[in-house]
mmCIF file of C-alpha atoms and ligand atoms in Angstrom:
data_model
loop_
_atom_site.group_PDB
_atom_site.id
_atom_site.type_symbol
_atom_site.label_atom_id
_atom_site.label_comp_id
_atom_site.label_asym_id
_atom_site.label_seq_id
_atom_site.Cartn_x
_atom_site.Cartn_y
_atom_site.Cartn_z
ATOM 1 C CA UNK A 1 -29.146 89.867 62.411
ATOM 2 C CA UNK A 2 -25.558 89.892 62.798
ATOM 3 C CA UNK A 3 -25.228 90.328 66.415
ATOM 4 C CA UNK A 4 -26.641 86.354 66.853
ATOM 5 C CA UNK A 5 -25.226 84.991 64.160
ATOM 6 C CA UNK A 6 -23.123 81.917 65.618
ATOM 7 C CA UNK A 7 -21.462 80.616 62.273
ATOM 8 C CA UNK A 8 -18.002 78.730 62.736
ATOM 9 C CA UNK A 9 -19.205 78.423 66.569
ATOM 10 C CA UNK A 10 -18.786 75.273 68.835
ATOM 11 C CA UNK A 11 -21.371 74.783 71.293
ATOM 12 C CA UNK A 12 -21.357 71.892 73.705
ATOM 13 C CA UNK A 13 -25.026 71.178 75.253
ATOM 14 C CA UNK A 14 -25.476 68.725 77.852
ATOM 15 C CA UNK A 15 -28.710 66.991 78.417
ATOM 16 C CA UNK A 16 -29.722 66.952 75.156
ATOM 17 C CA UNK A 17 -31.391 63.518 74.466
ATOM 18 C CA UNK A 18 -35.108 65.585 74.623
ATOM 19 C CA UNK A 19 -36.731 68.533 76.224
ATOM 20 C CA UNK A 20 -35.120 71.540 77.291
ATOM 21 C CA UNK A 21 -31.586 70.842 75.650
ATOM 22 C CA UNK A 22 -32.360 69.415 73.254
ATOM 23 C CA UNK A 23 -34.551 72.379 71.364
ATOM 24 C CA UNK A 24 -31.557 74.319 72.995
ATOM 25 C CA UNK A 25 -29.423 72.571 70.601
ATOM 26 C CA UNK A 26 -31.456 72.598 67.622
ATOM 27 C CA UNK A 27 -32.016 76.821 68.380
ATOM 28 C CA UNK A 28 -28.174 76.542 68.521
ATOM 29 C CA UNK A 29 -27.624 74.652 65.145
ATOM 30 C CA UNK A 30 -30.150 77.198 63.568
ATOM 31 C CA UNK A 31 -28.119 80.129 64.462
ATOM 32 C CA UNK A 32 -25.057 78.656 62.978
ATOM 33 C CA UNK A 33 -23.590 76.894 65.499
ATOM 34 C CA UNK A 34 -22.016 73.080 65.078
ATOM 35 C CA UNK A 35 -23.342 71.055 68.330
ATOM 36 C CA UNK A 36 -21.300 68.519 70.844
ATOM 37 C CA UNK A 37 -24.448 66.764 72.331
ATOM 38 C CA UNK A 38 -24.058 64.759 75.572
ATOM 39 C CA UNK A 39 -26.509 63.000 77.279
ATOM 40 C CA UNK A 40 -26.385 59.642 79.459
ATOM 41 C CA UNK A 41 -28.809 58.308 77.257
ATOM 42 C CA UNK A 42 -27.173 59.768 73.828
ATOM 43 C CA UNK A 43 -28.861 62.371 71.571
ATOM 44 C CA UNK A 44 -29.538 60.874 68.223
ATOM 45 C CA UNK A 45 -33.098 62.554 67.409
ATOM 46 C CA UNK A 46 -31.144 65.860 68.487
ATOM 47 C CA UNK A 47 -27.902 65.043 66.360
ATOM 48 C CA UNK A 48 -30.087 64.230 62.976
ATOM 49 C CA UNK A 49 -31.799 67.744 63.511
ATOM 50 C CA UNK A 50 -28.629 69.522 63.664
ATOM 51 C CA UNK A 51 -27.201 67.497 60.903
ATOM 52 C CA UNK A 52 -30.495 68.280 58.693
ATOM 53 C CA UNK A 53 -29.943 72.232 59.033
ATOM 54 C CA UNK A 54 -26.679 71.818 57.583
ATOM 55 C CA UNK A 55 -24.477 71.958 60.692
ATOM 56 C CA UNK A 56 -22.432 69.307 62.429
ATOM 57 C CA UNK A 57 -23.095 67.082 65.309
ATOM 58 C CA UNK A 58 -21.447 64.964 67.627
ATOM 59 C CA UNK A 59 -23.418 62.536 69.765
ATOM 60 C CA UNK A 60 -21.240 61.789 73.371
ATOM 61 C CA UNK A 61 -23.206 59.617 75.861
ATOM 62 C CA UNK A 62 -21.563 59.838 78.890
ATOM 63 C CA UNK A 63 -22.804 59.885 82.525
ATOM 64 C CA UNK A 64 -21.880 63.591 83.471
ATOM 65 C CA UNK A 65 -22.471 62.737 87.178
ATOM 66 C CA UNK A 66 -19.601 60.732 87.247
ATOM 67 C CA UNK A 67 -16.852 63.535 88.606
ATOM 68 C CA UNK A 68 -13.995 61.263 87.632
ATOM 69 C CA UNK A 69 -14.762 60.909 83.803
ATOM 70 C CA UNK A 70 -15.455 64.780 83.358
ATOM 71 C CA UNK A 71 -11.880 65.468 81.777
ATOM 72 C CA UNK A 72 -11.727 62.918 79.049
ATOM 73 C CA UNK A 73 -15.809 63.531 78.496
ATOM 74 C CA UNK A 74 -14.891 67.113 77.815
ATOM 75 C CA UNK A 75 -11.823 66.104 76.043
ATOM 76 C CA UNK A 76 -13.234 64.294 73.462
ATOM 77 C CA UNK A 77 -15.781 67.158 73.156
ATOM 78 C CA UNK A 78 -12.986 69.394 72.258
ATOM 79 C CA UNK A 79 -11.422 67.187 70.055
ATOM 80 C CA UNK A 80 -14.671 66.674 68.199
ATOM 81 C CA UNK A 81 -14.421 70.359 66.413
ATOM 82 C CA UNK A 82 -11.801 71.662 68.118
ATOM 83 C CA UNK A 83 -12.621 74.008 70.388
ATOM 84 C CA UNK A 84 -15.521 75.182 72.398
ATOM 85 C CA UNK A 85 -16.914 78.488 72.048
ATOM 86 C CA UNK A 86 -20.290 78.048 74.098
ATOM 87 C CA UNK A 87 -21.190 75.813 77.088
ATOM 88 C CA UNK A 88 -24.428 75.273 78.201
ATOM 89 C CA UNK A 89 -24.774 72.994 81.156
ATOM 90 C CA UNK A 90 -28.759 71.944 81.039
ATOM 91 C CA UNK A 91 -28.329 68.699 82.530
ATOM 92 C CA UNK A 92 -30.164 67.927 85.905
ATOM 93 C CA UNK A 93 -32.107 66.188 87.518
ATOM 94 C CA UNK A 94 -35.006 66.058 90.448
ATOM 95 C CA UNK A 95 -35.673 63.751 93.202
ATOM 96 C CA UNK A 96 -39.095 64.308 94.666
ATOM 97 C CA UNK A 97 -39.486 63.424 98.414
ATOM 98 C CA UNK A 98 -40.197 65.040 101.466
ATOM 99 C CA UNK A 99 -36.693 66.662 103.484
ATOM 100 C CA UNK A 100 -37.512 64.541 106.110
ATOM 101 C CA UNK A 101 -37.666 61.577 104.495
ATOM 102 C CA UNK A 102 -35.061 62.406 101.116
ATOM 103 C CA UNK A 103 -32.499 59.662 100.689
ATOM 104 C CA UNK A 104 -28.596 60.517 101.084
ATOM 105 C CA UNK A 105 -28.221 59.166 97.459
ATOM 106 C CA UNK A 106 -30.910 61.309 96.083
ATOM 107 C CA UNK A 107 -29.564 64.154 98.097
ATOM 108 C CA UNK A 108 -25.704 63.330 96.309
ATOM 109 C CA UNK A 109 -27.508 62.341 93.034
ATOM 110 C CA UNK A 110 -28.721 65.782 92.645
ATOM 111 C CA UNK A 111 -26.237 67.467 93.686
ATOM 112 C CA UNK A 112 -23.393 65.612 91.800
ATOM 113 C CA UNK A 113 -25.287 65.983 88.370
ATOM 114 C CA UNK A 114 -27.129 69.733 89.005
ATOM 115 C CA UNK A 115 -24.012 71.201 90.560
ATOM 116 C CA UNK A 116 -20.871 69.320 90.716
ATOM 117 C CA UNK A 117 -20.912 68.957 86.873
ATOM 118 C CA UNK A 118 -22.224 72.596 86.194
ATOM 119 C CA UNK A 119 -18.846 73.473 88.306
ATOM 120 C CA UNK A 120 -16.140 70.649 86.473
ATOM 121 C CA UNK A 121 -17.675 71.513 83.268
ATOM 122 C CA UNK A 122 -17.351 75.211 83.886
ATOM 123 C CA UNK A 123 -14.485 74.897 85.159
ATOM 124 C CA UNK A 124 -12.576 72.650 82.294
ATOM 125 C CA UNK A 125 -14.507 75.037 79.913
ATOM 126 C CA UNK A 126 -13.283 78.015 81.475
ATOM 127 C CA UNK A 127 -9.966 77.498 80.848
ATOM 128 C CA UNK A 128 -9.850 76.343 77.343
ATOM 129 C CA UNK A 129 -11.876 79.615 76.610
ATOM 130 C CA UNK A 130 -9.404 81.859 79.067
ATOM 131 C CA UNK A 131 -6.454 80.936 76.788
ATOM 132 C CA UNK A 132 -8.521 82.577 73.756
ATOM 133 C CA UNK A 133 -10.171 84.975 75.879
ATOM 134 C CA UNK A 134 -13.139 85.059 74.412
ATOM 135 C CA UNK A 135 -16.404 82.591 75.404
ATOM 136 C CA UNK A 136 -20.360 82.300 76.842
ATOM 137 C CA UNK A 137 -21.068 79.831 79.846
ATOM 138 C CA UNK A 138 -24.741 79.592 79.973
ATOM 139 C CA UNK A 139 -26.230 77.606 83.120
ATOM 140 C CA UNK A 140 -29.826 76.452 83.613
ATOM 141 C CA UNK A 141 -30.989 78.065 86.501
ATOM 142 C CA UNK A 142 -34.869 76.952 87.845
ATOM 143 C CA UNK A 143 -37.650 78.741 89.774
ATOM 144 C CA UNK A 144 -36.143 76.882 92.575
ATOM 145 C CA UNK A 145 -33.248 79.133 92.366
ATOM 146 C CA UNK A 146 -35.001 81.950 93.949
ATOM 147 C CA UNK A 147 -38.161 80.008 95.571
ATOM 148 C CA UNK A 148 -37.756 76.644 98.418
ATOM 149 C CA UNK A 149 -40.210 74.270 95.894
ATOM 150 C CA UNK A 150 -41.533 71.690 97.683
ATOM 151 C CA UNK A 151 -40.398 67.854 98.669
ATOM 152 C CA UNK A 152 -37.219 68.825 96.694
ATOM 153 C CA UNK A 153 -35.049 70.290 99.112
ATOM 154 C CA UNK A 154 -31.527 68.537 96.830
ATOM 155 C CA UNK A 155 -32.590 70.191 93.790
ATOM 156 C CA UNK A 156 -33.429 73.462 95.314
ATOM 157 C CA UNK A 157 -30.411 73.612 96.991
ATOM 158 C CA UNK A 158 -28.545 72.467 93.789
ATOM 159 C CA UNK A 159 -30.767 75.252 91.681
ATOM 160 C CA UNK A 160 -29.385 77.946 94.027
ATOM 161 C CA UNK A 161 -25.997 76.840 93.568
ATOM 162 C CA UNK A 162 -26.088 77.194 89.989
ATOM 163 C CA UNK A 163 -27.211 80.544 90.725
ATOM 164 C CA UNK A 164 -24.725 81.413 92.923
ATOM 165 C CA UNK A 165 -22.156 79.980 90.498
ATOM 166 C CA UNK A 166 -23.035 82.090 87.710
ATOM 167 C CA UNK A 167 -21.981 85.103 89.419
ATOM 168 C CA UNK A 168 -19.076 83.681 91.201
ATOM 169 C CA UNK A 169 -17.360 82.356 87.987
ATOM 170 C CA UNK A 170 -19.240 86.083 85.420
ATOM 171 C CA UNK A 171 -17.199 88.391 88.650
ATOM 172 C CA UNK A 172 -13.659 86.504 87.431
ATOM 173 C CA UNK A 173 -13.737 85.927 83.865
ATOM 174 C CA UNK A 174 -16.301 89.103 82.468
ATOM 175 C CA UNK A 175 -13.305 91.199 82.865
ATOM 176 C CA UNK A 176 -11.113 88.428 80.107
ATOM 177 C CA UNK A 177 -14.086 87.994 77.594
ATOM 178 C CA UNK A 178 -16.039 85.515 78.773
ATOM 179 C CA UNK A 179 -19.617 85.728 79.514
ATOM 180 C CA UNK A 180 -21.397 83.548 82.619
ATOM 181 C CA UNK A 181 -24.660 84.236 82.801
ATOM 182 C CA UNK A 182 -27.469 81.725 83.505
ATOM 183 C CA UNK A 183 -31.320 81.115 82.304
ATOM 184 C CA UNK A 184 -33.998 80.233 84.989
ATOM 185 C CA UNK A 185 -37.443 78.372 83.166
ATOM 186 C CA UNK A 186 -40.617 78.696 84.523
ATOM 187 C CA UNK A 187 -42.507 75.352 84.342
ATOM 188 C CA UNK A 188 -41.883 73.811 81.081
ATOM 189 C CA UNK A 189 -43.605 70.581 79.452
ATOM 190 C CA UNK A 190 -40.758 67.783 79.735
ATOM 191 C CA UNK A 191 -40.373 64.537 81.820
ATOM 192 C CA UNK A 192 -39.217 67.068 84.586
ATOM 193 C CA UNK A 193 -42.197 68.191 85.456
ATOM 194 C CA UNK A 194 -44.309 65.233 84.255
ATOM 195 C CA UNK A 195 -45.487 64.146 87.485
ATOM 196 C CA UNK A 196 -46.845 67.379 88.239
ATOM 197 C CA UNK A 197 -48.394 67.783 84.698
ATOM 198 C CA UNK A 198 -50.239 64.359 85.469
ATOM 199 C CA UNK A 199 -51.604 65.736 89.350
ATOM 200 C CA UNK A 200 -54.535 67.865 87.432
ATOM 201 C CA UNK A 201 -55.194 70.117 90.502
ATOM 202 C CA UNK A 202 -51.556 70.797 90.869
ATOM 203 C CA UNK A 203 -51.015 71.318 87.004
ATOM 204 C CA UNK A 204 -54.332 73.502 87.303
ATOM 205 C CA UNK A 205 -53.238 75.728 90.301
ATOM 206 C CA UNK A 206 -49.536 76.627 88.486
ATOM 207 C CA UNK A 207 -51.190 77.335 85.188
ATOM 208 C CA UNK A 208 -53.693 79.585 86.940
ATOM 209 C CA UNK A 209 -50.649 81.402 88.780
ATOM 210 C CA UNK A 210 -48.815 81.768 85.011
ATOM 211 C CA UNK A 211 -49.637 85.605 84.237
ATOM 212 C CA UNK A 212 -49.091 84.147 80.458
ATOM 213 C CA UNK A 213 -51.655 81.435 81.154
ATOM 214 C CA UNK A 214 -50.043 78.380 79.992
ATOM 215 C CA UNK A 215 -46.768 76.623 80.921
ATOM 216 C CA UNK A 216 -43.693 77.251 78.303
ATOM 217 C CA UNK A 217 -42.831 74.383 75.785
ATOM 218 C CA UNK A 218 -39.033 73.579 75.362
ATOM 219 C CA UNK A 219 -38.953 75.937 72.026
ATOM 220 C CA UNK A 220 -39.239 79.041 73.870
ATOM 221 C CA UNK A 221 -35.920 78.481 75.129
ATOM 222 C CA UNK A 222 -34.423 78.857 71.785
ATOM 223 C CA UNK A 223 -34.701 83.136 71.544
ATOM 224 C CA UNK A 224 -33.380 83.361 74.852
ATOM 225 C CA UNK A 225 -30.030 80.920 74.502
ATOM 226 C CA UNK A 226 -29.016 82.078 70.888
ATOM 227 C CA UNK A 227 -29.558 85.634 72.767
ATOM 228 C CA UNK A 228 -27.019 84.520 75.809
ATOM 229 C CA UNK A 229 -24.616 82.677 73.371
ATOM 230 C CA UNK A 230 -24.207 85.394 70.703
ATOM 231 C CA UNK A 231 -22.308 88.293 70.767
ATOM 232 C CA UNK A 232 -25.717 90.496 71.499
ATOM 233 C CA UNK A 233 -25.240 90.050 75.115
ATOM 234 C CA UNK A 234 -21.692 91.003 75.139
ATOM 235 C CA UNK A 235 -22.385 92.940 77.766
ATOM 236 C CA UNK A 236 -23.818 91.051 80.207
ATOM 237 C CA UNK A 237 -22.088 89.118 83.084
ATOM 238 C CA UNK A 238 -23.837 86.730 85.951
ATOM 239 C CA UNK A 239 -27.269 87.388 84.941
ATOM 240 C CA UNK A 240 -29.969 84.809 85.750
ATOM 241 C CA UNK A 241 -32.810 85.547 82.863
ATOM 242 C CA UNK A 242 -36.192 84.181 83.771
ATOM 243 C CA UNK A 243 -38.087 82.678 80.938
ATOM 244 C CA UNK A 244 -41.312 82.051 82.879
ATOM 245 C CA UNK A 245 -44.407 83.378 81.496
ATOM 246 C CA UNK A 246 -43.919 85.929 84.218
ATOM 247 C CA UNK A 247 -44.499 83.569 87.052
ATOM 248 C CA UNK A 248 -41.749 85.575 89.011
ATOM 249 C CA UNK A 249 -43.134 88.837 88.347
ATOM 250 C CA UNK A 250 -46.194 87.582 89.868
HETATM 251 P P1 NAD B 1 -35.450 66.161 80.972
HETATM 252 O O1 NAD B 1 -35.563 65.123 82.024
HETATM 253 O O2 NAD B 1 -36.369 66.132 79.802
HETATM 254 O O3 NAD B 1 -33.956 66.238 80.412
HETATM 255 C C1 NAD B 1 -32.831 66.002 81.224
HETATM 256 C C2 NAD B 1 -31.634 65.684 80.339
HETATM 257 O O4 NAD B 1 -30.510 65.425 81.180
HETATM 258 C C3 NAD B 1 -31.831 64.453 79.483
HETATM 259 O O5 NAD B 1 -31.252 64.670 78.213
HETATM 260 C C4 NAD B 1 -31.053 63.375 80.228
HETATM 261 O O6 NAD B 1 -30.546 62.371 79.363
HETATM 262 C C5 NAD B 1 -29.924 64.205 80.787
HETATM 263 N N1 NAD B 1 -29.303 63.546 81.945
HETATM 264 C C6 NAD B 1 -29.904 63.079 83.063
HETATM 265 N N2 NAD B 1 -28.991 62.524 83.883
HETATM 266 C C7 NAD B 1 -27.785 62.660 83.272
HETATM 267 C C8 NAD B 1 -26.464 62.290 83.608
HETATM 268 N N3 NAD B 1 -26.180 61.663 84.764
HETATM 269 N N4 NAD B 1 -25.464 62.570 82.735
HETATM 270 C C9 NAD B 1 -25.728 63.185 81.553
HETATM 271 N N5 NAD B 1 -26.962 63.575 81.197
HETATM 272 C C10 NAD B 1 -27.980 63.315 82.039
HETATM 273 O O7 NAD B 1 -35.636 67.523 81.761
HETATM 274 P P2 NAD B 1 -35.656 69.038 81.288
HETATM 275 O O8 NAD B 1 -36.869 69.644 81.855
HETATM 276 O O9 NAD B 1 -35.401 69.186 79.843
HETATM 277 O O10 NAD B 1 -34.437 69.575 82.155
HETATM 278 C C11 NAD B 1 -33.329 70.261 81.618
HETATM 279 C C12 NAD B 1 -32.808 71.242 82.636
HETATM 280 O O11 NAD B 1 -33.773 72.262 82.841
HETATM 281 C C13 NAD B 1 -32.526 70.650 84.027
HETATM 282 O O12 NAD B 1 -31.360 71.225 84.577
HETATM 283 C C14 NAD B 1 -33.742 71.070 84.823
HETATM 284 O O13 NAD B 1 -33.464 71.134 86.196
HETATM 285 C C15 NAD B 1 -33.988 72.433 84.229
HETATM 286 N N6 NAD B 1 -35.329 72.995 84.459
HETATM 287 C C16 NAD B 1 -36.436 72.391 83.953
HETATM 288 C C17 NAD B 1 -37.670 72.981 84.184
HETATM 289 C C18 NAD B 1 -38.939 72.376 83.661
HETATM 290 O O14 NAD B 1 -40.014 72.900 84.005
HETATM 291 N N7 NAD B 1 -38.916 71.342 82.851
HETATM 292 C C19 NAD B 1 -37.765 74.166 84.894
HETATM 293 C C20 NAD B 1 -36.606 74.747 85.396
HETATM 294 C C21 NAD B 1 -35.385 74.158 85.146
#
């Protein structure tokens, strides 16, 4: 199992205080990899997991939405291990109200956090990993990046940003060893979709629309972002990989 082994690998993670990032992490830390966590409530359930399989951890809370403290943020992450080898930007959020009635600040919210950080972070990331030419940027993509969603038009249009991103950024740097590509989740069990989980009709409807018949738990993330982080996908550059119980396909 060579190909995904990620010993002696950095990986920084963002938005890993729980769901999605943080069994990102953890499926990470299993595979070898030591883990920068940063969250903008902190990630110490994540950091003790890593730290119990052996690997190390470093906690950074910091409010990634804030454009201006990006640089020493991923500074510090840097310094932590001293170097990055893997980025995956999982933070985001969603603001749920119709477009005619969605708030400026939800609308910049959104869009600072989903987007403008994916970008920074990329961005800062990108060159530290040019100068060694090697590297994996993995972004989390969304249904939303293909589909409108509804009474979300901010995260949508963040969603197919990301998208758009992960091609833009894979067509300049898969040429100088680094790899962009992005993963898109069906509906997953996390406080994301919480208020859909708790509308029974509307948690009924998706899961009837699943073609795996249930909705994915944050675990079945792990396969796919070891896969996208190791050197088994060498080979592939601004791909956005659904992991949605086939919900696409549908
Ligand atoms: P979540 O709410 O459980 O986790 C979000 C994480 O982002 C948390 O760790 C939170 O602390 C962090 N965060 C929020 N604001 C931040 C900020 N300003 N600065 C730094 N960190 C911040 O949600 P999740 O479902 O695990 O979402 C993770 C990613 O997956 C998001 O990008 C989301 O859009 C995407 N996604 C989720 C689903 C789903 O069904 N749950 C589907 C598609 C995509």
């Amino acid at each position: 199992m060579g190909l995904f082994d990620l010993s002696g690998k950095a990986a920084l993670v963002t938005g890993t205080s729980g769901g999605l990032g943080q069994a990102m992490a953890i499926g990470l830390a299993e595979a070898g990899a030591d883990i920068v966590a940063i969250s903008s409530s902190g990630s110490a359930q994540t950091a003790a997991a890593v730290e119990a399989l052996g690997r190390r951890a470093f906690d950074q809370q910091a409010d990634l939405s804030d454009a201006d403290a990006l640089e020493s943020v991923f500074d510090r992450a840097v310094a932590a291990f001293g170097r990055i080898d893997i980025l995956v930007n999982n933070a985001g959020i969603i603001r749920r109200t119709p477009a005619a009635d969605h708030g400026r600040q939800d609308w910049y919210d959104v869009i600072d956090l989903n987007l403008n950080s994916v970008f920074f972070l990329s961005q800062m990331a990108g060159r530290h990993m040019l100068e060694r030419g090697s590297g994996k940027i993995i972004n989390i993509a969304s249904m939303l990046s293909y589909q409108g969603g509804v009474n979300v038009p901010g995260y949508t249009a963040s969603k197919h940003g990301v998208a758009g991103l992960t091609k833009a950024l894979a067509n300049e740097w898969a040429g100088r060893g680094i790899q962009v590509n992005a993963i898109a989740p069906g509906y997953m069990t996390t406080n994301n979709t919480a208020p859909i989980m708790a509308d029974e009709q509307r948690y009924r409807s998706i899961t009837e629309r699943i073609p795996a018949g249930r909705w994915g738990v944050p675990d079945d993330l792990k396969g796919p972002v070891v896969f996208l982080a190791s050197s088994a996908s060498d080979y592939m550059n601004g791909h956005v990989l659904n992991v949605d119980g086939g919900w696409m396909a549908r």
